[in-house]
mmCIF file of C-alpha atoms in Angstrom:
data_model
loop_
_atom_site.group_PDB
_atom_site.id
_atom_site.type_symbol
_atom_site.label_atom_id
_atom_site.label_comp_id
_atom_site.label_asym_id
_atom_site.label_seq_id
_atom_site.Cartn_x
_atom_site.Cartn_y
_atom_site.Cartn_z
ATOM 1 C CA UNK I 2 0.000 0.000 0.000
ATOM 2 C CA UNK I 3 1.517 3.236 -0.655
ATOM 3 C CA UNK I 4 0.814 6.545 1.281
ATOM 4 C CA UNK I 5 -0.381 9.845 -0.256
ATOM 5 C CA UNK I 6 -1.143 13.103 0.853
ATOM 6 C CA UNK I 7 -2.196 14.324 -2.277
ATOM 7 C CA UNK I 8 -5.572 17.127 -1.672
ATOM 8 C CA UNK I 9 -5.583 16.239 1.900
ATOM 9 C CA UNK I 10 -7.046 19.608 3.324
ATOM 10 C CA UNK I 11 -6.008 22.209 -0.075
ATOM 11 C CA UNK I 12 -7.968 25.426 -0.264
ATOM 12 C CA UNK I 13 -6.585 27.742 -3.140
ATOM 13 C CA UNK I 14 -7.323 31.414 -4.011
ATOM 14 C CA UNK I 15 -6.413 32.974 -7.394
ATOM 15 C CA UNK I 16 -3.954 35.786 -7.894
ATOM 16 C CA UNK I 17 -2.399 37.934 -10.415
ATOM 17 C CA UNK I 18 1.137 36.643 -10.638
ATOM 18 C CA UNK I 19 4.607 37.577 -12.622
ATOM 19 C CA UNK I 20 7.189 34.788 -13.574
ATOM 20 C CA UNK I 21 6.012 32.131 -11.299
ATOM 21 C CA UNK I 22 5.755 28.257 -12.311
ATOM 22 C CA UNK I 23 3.974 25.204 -11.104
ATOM 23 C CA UNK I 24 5.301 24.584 -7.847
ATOM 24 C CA UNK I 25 7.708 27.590 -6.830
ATOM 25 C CA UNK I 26 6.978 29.184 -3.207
ATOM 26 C CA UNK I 27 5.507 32.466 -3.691
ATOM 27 C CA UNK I 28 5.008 35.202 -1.202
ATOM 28 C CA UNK I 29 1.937 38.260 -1.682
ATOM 29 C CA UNK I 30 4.020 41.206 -3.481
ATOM 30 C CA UNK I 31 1.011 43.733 -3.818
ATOM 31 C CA UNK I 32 -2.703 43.831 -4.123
ATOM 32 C CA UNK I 33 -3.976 40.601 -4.928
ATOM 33 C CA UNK I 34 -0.732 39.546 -6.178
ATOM 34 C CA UNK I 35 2.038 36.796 -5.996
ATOM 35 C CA UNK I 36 5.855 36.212 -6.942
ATOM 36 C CA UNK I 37 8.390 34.513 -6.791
ATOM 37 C CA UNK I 38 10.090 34.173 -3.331
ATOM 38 C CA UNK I 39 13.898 35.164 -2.893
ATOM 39 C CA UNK I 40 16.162 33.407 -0.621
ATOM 40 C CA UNK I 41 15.185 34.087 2.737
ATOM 41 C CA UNK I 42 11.583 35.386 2.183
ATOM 42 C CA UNK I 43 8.597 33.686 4.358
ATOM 43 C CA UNK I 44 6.136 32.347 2.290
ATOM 44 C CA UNK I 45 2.059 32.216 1.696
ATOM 45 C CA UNK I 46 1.594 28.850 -0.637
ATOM 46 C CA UNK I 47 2.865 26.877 -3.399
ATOM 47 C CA UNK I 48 1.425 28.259 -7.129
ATOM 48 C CA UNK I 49 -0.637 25.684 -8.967
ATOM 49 C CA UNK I 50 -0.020 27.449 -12.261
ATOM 50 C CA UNK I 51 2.356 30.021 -13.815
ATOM 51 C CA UNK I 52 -0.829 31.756 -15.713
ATOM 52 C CA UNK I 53 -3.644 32.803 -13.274
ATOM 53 C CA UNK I 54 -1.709 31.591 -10.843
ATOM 54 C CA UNK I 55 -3.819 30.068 -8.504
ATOM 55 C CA UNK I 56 -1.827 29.220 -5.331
ATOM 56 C CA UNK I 57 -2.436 27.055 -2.676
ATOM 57 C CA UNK I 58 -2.602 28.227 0.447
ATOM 58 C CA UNK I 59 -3.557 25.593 2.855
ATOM 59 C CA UNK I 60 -3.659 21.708 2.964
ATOM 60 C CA UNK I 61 -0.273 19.888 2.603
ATOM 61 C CA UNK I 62 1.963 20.349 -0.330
ATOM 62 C CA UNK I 63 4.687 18.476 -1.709
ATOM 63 C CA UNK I 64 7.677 21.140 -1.899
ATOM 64 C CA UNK I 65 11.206 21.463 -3.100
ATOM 65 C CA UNK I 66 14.134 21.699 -0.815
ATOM 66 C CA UNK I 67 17.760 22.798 -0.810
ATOM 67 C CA UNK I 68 20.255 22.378 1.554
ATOM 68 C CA UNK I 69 20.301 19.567 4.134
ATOM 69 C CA UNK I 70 16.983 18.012 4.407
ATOM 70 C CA UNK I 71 14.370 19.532 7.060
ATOM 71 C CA UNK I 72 13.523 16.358 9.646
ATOM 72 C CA UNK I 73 9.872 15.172 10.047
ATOM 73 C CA UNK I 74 8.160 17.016 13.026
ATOM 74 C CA UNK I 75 7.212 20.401 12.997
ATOM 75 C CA UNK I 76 11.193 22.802 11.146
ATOM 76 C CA UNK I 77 11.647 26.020 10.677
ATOM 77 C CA UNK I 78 11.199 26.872 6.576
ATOM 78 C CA UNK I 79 12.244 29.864 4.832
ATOM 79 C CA UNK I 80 11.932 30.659 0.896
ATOM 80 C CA UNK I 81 15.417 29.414 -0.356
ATOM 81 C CA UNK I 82 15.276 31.842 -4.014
ATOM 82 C CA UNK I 83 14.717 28.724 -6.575
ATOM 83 C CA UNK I 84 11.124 28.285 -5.915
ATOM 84 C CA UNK I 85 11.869 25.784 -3.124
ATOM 85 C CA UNK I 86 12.434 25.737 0.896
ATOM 86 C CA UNK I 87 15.149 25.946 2.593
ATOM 87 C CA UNK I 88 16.049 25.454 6.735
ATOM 88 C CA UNK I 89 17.355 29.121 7.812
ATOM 89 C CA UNK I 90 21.177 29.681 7.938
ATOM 90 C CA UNK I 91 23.149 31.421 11.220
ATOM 91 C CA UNK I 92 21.329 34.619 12.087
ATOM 92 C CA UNK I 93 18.187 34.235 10.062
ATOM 93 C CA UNK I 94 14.473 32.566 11.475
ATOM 94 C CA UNK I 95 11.470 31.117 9.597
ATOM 95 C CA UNK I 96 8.632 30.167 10.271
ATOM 96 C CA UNK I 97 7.391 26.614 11.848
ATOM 97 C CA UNK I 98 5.534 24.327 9.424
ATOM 98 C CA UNK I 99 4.778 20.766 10.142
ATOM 99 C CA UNK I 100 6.524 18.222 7.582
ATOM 100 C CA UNK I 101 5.177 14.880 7.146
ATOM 101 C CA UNK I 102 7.753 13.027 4.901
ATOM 102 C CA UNK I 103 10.680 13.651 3.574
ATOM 103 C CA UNK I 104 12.445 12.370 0.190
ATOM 104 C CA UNK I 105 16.235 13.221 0.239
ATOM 105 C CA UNK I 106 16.129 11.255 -3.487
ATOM 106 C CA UNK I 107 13.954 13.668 -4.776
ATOM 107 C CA UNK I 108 14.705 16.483 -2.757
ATOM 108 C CA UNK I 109 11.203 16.758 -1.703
ATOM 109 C CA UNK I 110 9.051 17.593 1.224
ATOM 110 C CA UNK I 111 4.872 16.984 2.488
ATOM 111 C CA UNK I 112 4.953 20.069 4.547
ATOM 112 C CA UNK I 113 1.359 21.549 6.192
ATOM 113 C CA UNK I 114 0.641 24.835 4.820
#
């Protein structure tokens, strides 16, 4: 049997967005807009689409992650600048998000919105 947490509480809103793809972390940059996170931004959701942009903001979402893999349990995330996460270096902070599962193969991560 194999687990998935695929839709598993995912609420979305649509935005007007600027060079965003499927999957990058995105943060609100005006009015009823998103873009693309730089490295050590805190982050609203994960975009569904680069064209409307519709972004999820809730739920649990399978993200990207760089640097050394965040443990299961609830880690401190930041925005790491390549549309992925990243655990904060010396001197910075994020914020807490629960992650579920890890894949260091894939360089992947179920986090909780």
């Amino acid at each position: 049997m194999s687990i998935s947490y695929e839709g598993i509480g995912e609420w979305c809103a649509t935005f007007v967005c600027g060079a965003v793809s499927e999957g990058d972390i995105v943060k609100v940059s005006a009015n009823g807009t998103v873009g693309k996170c730089t490295a050590g931004d805190g982050f609203c959701g994960v975009a569904h689409d680069g064209k409307a942009c519709t972004v999820q903001l809730g739920g649990l979402a399978s993200v990207k992650y760089s640097g050394t893999a965040p443990a299961v349990g609830y880690a401190e995330l930041m925005a790491d600048g390549s549309g992925g996460v990243s655990k904060p270096g010396e001197n910075q902070s994020g914020s807490s998000y629960l992650v579920l599962s890890v894949d260091s193969a894939a360089d992947k991560a179920v986090i909780k919105l």
